[in-house]
Tab-separated table of C-alpha atoms in Angstrom:
chain	number	residue	atom	x	y	z
A	162	UNK	CA	22.048	19.357	3.165
A	163	UNK	CA	25.596	18.394	2.107
A	164	UNK	CA	28.127	21.164	1.573
A	165	UNK	CA	28.498	20.479	-2.149
A	166	UNK	CA	28.552	22.674	-5.246
A	167	UNK	CA	26.457	22.218	-8.318
A	168	UNK	CA	27.091	23.831	-11.647
A	169	UNK	CA	25.730	23.541	-15.224
A	170	UNK	CA	24.309	25.765	-17.878
A	171	UNK	CA	21.307	27.748	-16.806
A	172	UNK	CA	18.164	27.001	-18.759
A	173	UNK	CA	16.523	30.291	-17.970
A	174	UNK	CA	14.007	28.897	-15.577
A	175	UNK	CA	12.974	30.591	-12.349
A	176	UNK	CA	14.890	29.464	-9.290
A	177	UNK	CA	11.637	29.272	-7.339
A	178	UNK	CA	8.758	26.728	-7.226
A	179	UNK	CA	5.633	26.014	-5.165
A	180	UNK	CA	4.210	29.444	-6.065
A	181	UNK	CA	7.428	31.220	-5.109
A	182	UNK	CA	7.584	29.608	-1.710
A	183	UNK	CA	10.596	27.390	-2.222
A	184	UNK	CA	13.799	27.174	-4.361
A	185	UNK	CA	14.128	24.433	-6.804
A	186	UNK	CA	16.919	21.810	-5.967
A	187	UNK	CA	20.105	23.142	-7.422
A	188	UNK	CA	22.319	26.267	-7.351
A	189	UNK	CA	21.002	29.856	-7.542
A	190	UNK	CA	22.769	33.265	-7.913
A	191	UNK	CA	21.585	36.837	-8.291
A	192	UNK	CA	22.801	40.216	-9.293
A	193	UNK	CA	23.322	42.814	-6.567
A	194	UNK	CA	19.944	44.221	-5.539
A	195	UNK	CA	17.819	41.582	-7.258
A	196	UNK	CA	15.184	39.623	-5.343
A	197	UNK	CA	15.066	35.749	-4.985
A	198	UNK	CA	12.425	35.664	-7.754
A	199	UNK	CA	15.074	37.187	-10.172
A	200	UNK	CA	17.767	34.668	-9.241
A	201	UNK	CA	19.484	32.751	-11.933
A	202	UNK	CA	18.767	29.012	-11.571
A	203	UNK	CA	21.319	26.320	-12.273
A	204	UNK	CA	20.073	22.696	-12.194
A	205	UNK	CA	21.918	20.262	-10.098
A	206	UNK	CA	23.585	18.309	-12.839
A	207	UNK	CA	27.329	18.422	-11.797
A	208	UNK	CA	28.833	17.910	-8.532
A	209	UNK	CA	31.822	19.888	-7.374
A	210	UNK	CA	34.226	16.961	-8.156
A	211	UNK	CA	32.812	16.419	-11.628
A	212	UNK	CA	33.057	20.141	-12.361
A	213	UNK	CA	36.626	20.426	-11.264
A	214	UNK	CA	37.755	17.301	-12.926
A	215	UNK	CA	36.277	18.384	-16.206
A	216	UNK	CA	37.639	20.758	-18.895
A	217	UNK	CA	35.240	23.344	-17.620
A	218	UNK	CA	36.747	26.440	-19.231
A	219	UNK	CA	36.687	24.817	-22.646
A	220	UNK	CA	33.067	23.857	-22.065
A	221	UNK	CA	32.358	27.504	-21.215
A	222	UNK	CA	33.859	28.515	-24.517
A	223	UNK	CA	31.360	26.296	-26.351
A	224	UNK	CA	28.444	27.951	-24.443
A	225	UNK	CA	26.701	31.175	-25.600
A	226	UNK	CA	28.790	34.252	-25.138
A	227	UNK	CA	28.326	35.747	-21.796
A	228	UNK	CA	26.359	38.983	-21.455
A	229	UNK	CA	28.316	40.092	-18.409
A	230	UNK	CA	32.101	40.590	-19.051
A	231	UNK	CA	35.046	41.787	-16.979
A	232	UNK	CA	36.285	45.474	-17.543
A	233	UNK	CA	40.006	46.364	-18.124
A	234	UNK	CA	40.355	49.189	-15.724
A	235	UNK	CA	40.802	49.122	-11.925
A	236	UNK	CA	39.342	51.662	-9.549
A	237	UNK	CA	41.407	54.863	-9.682
A	238	UNK	CA	42.677	55.892	-6.200
A	239	UNK	CA	42.243	59.691	-6.685
A	240	UNK	CA	38.700	59.214	-7.967
A	241	UNK	CA	38.033	56.806	-5.134
A	242	UNK	CA	39.341	59.364	-2.602
A	243	UNK	CA	37.280	62.300	-4.047
A	244	UNK	CA	34.143	60.116	-4.117
A	245	UNK	CA	34.520	59.030	-0.499
A	246	UNK	CA	35.148	62.544	0.747
A	247	UNK	CA	31.814	63.556	-0.882
A	248	UNK	CA	30.103	60.640	0.631
A	249	UNK	CA	31.439	61.228	4.147
A	250	UNK	CA	30.339	64.764	3.852
A	251	UNK	CA	26.822	63.477	2.969
A	252	UNK	CA	26.858	60.979	5.884
A	253	UNK	CA	27.750	63.702	8.428
A	254	UNK	CA	24.378	65.242	7.487
A	255	UNK	CA	22.317	62.090	6.979
A	256	UNK	CA	24.283	59.599	9.150
A	257	UNK	CA	24.069	55.941	8.511
A	258	UNK	CA	26.624	53.597	6.601
A	259	UNK	CA	27.221	52.936	2.953
A	260	UNK	CA	29.363	50.137	1.601
A	261	UNK	CA	31.538	51.256	-1.216
A	262	UNK	CA	33.610	48.680	-3.233
A	263	UNK	CA	36.654	49.035	-5.410
A	264	UNK	CA	37.360	46.902	-8.467
A	265	UNK	CA	40.753	45.321	-9.223
A	266	UNK	CA	41.223	44.302	-12.927
A	267	UNK	CA	43.868	41.724	-13.546
A	268	UNK	CA	44.898	40.058	-16.715
A	269	UNK	CA	46.456	36.582	-16.079
A	270	UNK	CA	47.397	33.353	-17.841
A	271	UNK	CA	46.173	31.394	-14.811
A	272	UNK	CA	43.260	29.157	-15.694
A	273	UNK	CA	40.182	30.129	-13.577
A	274	UNK	CA	39.768	26.512	-12.322
A	275	UNK	CA	43.374	26.532	-11.234
A	276	UNK	CA	42.887	29.870	-9.630
A	277	UNK	CA	39.772	28.615	-7.806
A	278	UNK	CA	41.708	25.439	-6.585
A	279	UNK	CA	44.446	27.784	-5.047
A	280	UNK	CA	41.842	29.992	-3.540
A	281	UNK	CA	39.906	27.230	-1.784
A	282	UNK	CA	43.060	25.758	-0.610
A	283	UNK	CA	43.824	28.986	1.307
A	284	UNK	CA	40.271	30.182	2.188
A	285	UNK	CA	39.213	29.443	5.793
A	286	UNK	CA	37.017	26.564	6.663
A	287	UNK	CA	33.345	27.470	6.913
A	288	UNK	CA	33.439	29.652	3.787
A	289	UNK	CA	30.998	28.871	1.000
A	290	UNK	CA	33.163	28.125	-2.082
A	291	UNK	CA	31.568	28.579	-5.468
A	292	UNK	CA	32.184	28.599	-9.132
A	293	UNK	CA	29.472	29.047	-11.755
A	294	UNK	CA	28.881	30.105	-15.317
A	295	UNK	CA	25.647	31.206	-17.123
A	296	UNK	CA	25.278	33.416	-20.198
A	297	UNK	CA	23.561	36.049	-18.098
A	298	UNK	CA	26.205	36.233	-15.302
A	299	UNK	CA	29.489	35.148	-16.854
A	300	UNK	CA	31.950	33.120	-14.858
A	301	UNK	CA	32.350	33.669	-11.141
A	302	UNK	CA	34.643	32.124	-8.459
A	303	UNK	CA	34.482	33.027	-4.812
A	304	UNK	CA	34.651	31.920	-1.155
A	305	UNK	CA	31.965	33.706	0.951
A	306	UNK	CA	32.215	33.852	4.724
A	307	UNK	CA	28.881	35.433	5.012
A	308	UNK	CA	25.680	33.438	5.488
A	309	UNK	CA	22.565	35.384	4.327
A	310	UNK	CA	20.014	32.747	5.437
A	311	UNK	CA	19.623	29.081	5.910
A	312	UNK	CA	16.367	27.245	6.581
A	313	UNK	CA	15.052	23.723	6.656
A	314	UNK	CA	11.547	23.738	5.393
A	315	UNK	CA	9.026	23.199	8.213
A	316	UNK	CA	11.599	23.343	10.970
A	317	UNK	CA	10.608	26.855	12.168
A	318	UNK	CA	14.294	27.685	12.540
A	319	UNK	CA	16.099	30.370	10.479
A	320	UNK	CA	19.729	31.100	10.737
A	321	UNK	CA	22.073	33.927	9.688
A	322	UNK	CA	25.104	35.896	10.855
A	323	UNK	CA	25.858	39.515	11.296
A	324	UNK	CA	29.336	40.000	9.783
A	325	UNK	CA	30.744	43.541	9.658
A	326	UNK	CA	33.757	45.340	11.051
A	327	UNK	CA	37.276	44.433	9.752
A	328	UNK	CA	40.843	44.715	11.240
A	329	UNK	CA	44.058	42.789	11.479
A	330	UNK	CA	43.905	40.039	14.110
A	331	UNK	CA	44.235	41.484	17.567
A	332	UNK	CA	43.272	40.843	21.193
A	333	UNK	CA	42.240	44.421	21.726
A	334	UNK	CA	38.677	45.508	22.176
A	335	UNK	CA	37.038	46.434	18.850
A	336	UNK	CA	37.056	50.180	18.153
A	337	UNK	CA	33.898	52.253	18.071
A	338	UNK	CA	33.817	52.711	14.306
A	339	UNK	CA	33.815	48.920	13.717
A	340	UNK	CA	31.279	48.288	16.489
A	341	UNK	CA	28.939	50.935	15.080
A	342	UNK	CA	29.303	49.475	11.537
A	343	UNK	CA	28.686	45.970	12.862
A	344	UNK	CA	25.690	46.944	15.011
A	345	UNK	CA	23.840	48.450	11.952
A	346	UNK	CA	23.784	44.950	10.474
A	347	UNK	CA	22.651	43.186	13.734
A	348	UNK	CA	19.944	45.719	14.203
A	349	UNK	CA	18.698	45.396	10.636
A	350	UNK	CA	18.580	41.487	10.865
A	351	UNK	CA	16.845	41.704	14.341
A	352	UNK	CA	14.205	44.146	12.966
A	353	UNK	CA	13.304	41.851	10.042
A	354	UNK	CA	13.297	38.713	12.140
A	355	UNK	CA	10.871	40.309	14.632
A	356	UNK	CA	8.842	41.910	11.729
A	357	UNK	CA	8.295	38.274	10.619
A	358	UNK	CA	7.177	37.340	14.075
A	359	UNK	CA	10.262	35.309	14.843
A	360	UNK	CA	11.686	34.974	18.321
A	361	UNK	CA	15.329	36.177	17.825
A	362	UNK	CA	18.485	34.870	19.555
A	363	UNK	CA	21.771	36.690	19.217
A	364	UNK	CA	24.876	35.009	20.277
A	365	UNK	CA	27.720	37.070	21.874
A	366	UNK	CA	30.270	38.803	19.671
A	367	UNK	CA	33.115	36.610	18.192
A	368	UNK	CA	35.967	37.153	15.600
A	369	UNK	CA	36.061	35.333	12.385
A	370	UNK	CA	39.356	35.050	10.546
A	371	UNK	CA	39.741	35.440	6.852
A	372	UNK	CA	43.371	35.346	5.780
A	373	UNK	CA	45.296	38.282	7.399
A	374	UNK	CA	42.238	40.006	8.655
A	375	UNK	CA	39.289	39.242	10.985
A	376	UNK	CA	35.690	40.355	11.187
A	377	UNK	CA	33.369	41.021	13.983
A	378	UNK	CA	30.582	38.344	14.026
A	379	UNK	CA	27.307	37.469	15.748
A	380	UNK	CA	25.379	34.279	15.017
A	381	UNK	CA	21.687	34.972	14.838
A	382	UNK	CA	18.739	32.551	14.850
A	383	UNK	CA	15.032	32.918	14.688
A	384	UNK	CA	12.244	30.674	15.690
A	385	UNK	CA	8.736	30.697	14.384
A	386	UNK	CA	6.671	30.396	11.235
A	387	UNK	CA	7.107	32.639	8.186
A	388	UNK	CA	7.569	32.624	4.442
A	389	UNK	CA	11.295	31.854	4.106
A	390	UNK	CA	11.608	33.416	0.591
A	391	UNK	CA	9.924	36.599	1.817
A	392	UNK	CA	12.222	36.791	4.712
A	393	UNK	CA	15.301	36.241	2.428
A	394	UNK	CA	14.055	38.971	0.184
A	395	UNK	CA	13.847	41.354	3.128
A	396	UNK	CA	17.374	40.608	4.245
A	397	UNK	CA	18.857	41.066	0.740
A	398	UNK	CA	20.938	43.112	0.384
A	399	UNK	CA	22.204	43.328	3.940
A	400	UNK	CA	23.863	46.477	5.399
A	401	UNK	CA	27.056	44.489	5.385
A	402	UNK	CA	27.098	44.778	1.589
A	403	UNK	CA	24.895	47.733	1.061
A	404	UNK	CA	24.582	49.927	4.047
A	405	UNK	CA	22.026	51.374	6.471
A	406	UNK	CA	19.362	52.622	6.112
A	407	UNK	CA	19.233	50.330	3.005
A	408	UNK	CA	17.353	52.626	0.685
A	409	UNK	CA	19.599	55.591	1.395
A	410	UNK	CA	22.652	53.435	1.127
A	411	UNK	CA	21.614	51.935	-2.198
A	412	UNK	CA	21.158	55.402	-3.534
A	413	UNK	CA	24.627	56.405	-2.297
A	414	UNK	CA	26.159	53.342	-4.035
A	415	UNK	CA	24.609	54.476	-7.409
A	416	UNK	CA	25.943	57.978	-6.800
A	417	UNK	CA	29.464	57.295	-5.501
A	418	UNK	CA	30.575	53.885	-6.546
A	419	UNK	CA	32.367	53.976	-9.939
A	420	UNK	CA	31.480	50.610	-11.412
A	421	UNK	CA	28.657	48.056	-11.933
A	422	UNK	CA	28.786	45.442	-9.083
A	423	UNK	CA	27.129	42.837	-11.296
A	424	UNK	CA	26.783	39.673	-9.071
A	425	UNK	CA	29.046	41.021	-6.346
A	426	UNK	CA	26.987	41.691	-3.297
A	427	UNK	CA	24.102	39.575	-4.609
A	428	UNK	CA	23.308	36.020	-3.383
A	429	UNK	CA	24.597	32.684	-4.080
A	430	UNK	CA	23.285	29.381	-2.767
A	431	UNK	CA	22.297	25.867	-2.801
A	432	UNK	CA	18.886	24.224	-2.359
A	433	UNK	CA	17.547	20.653	-2.052
A	434	UNK	CA	14.138	19.140	-1.249
A	435	UNK	CA	14.805	19.856	2.513
A	436	UNK	CA	15.762	23.522	2.446
A	437	UNK	CA	18.301	26.009	1.246
A	438	UNK	CA	21.358	28.010	2.298
A	439	UNK	CA	21.982	31.497	0.786
A	440	UNK	CA	25.236	33.348	1.007
A	441	UNK	CA	26.353	36.872	0.103
A	442	UNK	CA	28.440	36.869	-3.140
A	443	UNK	CA	31.689	38.369	-1.703
A	444	UNK	CA	35.326	37.675	-1.736
A	445	UNK	CA	34.712	36.829	-5.315
A	446	UNK	CA	35.606	37.843	-8.973
A	447	UNK	CA	34.293	37.865	-12.400
A	448	UNK	CA	36.319	36.076	-15.041
A	449	UNK	CA	36.289	36.664	-18.803
A	450	UNK	CA	38.346	34.662	-21.374
A	451	UNK	CA	40.582	36.891	-23.629
A	452	UNK	CA	42.844	36.315	-26.497
A	453	UNK	CA	46.115	34.272	-26.364
A	454	UNK	CA	45.035	31.990	-23.519
A	455	UNK	CA	44.643	34.845	-21.088
A	456	UNK	CA	41.788	35.633	-18.641
A	457	UNK	CA	40.495	38.969	-17.276
A	458	UNK	CA	39.661	38.921	-13.594
A	459	UNK	CA	37.631	41.604	-11.889
A	460	UNK	CA	38.081	41.173	-8.189
A	461	UNK	CA	35.652	43.127	-5.975
A	462	UNK	CA	36.098	44.220	-2.362
A	463	UNK	CA	34.684	47.082	-0.298
A	464	UNK	CA	34.151	48.407	3.209
A	465	UNK	CA	31.509	50.153	5.255
A	466	UNK	CA	31.802	53.958	5.005
A	467	UNK	CA	30.570	56.137	7.900
A	468	UNK	CA	31.065	59.857	8.517
A	469	UNK	CA	34.375	58.903	10.438
A	470	UNK	CA	35.827	57.046	7.484
A	471	UNK	CA	39.250	57.832	6.018
A	472	UNK	CA	39.640	57.059	2.248
A	473	UNK	CA	43.175	55.613	2.516
A	474	UNK	CA	42.078	53.294	5.383
A	475	UNK	CA	39.079	52.122	3.416
A	476	UNK	CA	41.213	51.587	0.285
A	477	UNK	CA	43.668	49.465	2.313
A	478	UNK	CA	40.806	47.579	4.076
A	479	UNK	CA	39.427	46.572	0.673
A	480	UNK	CA	42.900	45.580	-0.416
A	481	UNK	CA	43.232	43.263	2.628
A	482	UNK	CA	39.950	41.538	1.736
A	483	UNK	CA	40.960	41.064	-1.962
A	484	UNK	CA	44.590	40.031	-1.310
A	485	UNK	CA	43.895	36.292	-0.928
A	486	UNK	CA	42.033	36.000	-4.168
A	487	UNK	CA	44.426	38.341	-5.940
A	488	UNK	CA	47.335	36.050	-5.060
A	489	UNK	CA	45.356	33.081	-6.344
A	490	UNK	CA	44.642	34.523	-9.815
A	491	UNK	CA	48.197	35.951	-10.202
A	492	UNK	CA	49.983	32.938	-8.684
A	493	UNK	CA	52.175	35.282	-6.558
A	494	UNK	CA	53.211	35.276	-2.923
A	495	UNK	CA	53.981	38.977	-2.899
A	496	UNK	CA	53.106	40.552	0.412
A	497	UNK	CA	51.193	43.711	1.086
A	498	UNK	CA	54.263	45.853	0.944
A	499	UNK	CA	54.927	44.955	-2.756
A	500	UNK	CA	51.781	43.759	-4.399
A	501	UNK	CA	50.522	47.378	-5.117
A	502	UNK	CA	47.130	46.857	-3.750
A	503	UNK	CA	47.563	49.048	-0.713
A	504	UNK	CA	49.644	52.159	0.370
A	505	UNK	CA	51.465	53.148	3.571
A	506	UNK	CA	50.394	56.724	3.259
A	507	UNK	CA	48.843	59.452	0.936
A	508	UNK	CA	52.315	60.426	-0.366
A	509	UNK	CA	52.988	56.993	-1.628
A	510	UNK	CA	49.504	56.684	-3.050
A	511	UNK	CA	49.753	59.968	-4.936
A	512	UNK	CA	53.220	59.068	-6.262
A	513	UNK	CA	51.937	55.719	-7.449
A	514	UNK	CA	48.925	57.275	-9.105
A	515	UNK	CA	50.978	59.926	-10.967
A	516	UNK	CA	53.290	57.479	-12.529
């Protein structure tokens, strides 16, 4: 399968065929928590080159109005801290991990396709770069480093990665919090692979860079015969974007997160007659056209919260994940000390919030 992006107006069809056993050739995307059967289907009518060379945004304006639109308020730091302190108290009793995201709302005159071009020029190789629009989802751009599942039909081979744990690049041993957070994801994947009677192979830990941060990663493969769509459904959402145990974490997200994720944390992917590759929708943003040739961007980024989490550290980790995309949509080279996304301490954060 070629690493190429397709996009066009969805016609409302299911993304699945052959009795729900395969994806139709084309692009698919889903909202957070939705199953593959609920994924939005986009026929393979435009290649990436055709899309980026066209006046795509003007075309979007001629399409039906999007049902999903960007909001005008970013996550409030004080409310975020209060929410996380309540969550960590809960996790001290129930244990586990919950991924909580923050939303960064930005109004910009930067055209989304220009922002997307800047973003993919700086995003690391190996990321799945995507831009799509449907009336149901609105317009999204992103560059995901996280493979959810890839499979070539009939091959008996299923591939994914465990990607969790974040820090600035370092040669030091990964700390306990990041290792625990990461191992939740690996154990979850291993359980479902084995539950589908697959022989699982887990490669050694490695670090995967994304801008000015790196993630702890393990490449995981499974061999055997199973329904690939059923396996994908079991893996989605992963603990890397939801938490673990998944049902408990999903409930915590509904209780403690202060916005609707929409497609963030869902799946995006590409299918052809031979197989499919599904990725987690992250390092992404929702874009809504506004008046006077401006655009509203909602950038989503989060982190795994455990009973040992500190709200300021988690806020800054989410900022580090969002920073590359933020710079692309604002056309700024401001560093982390001046872009306002992160704080050096609680005193600075409280002072900034009060203003």
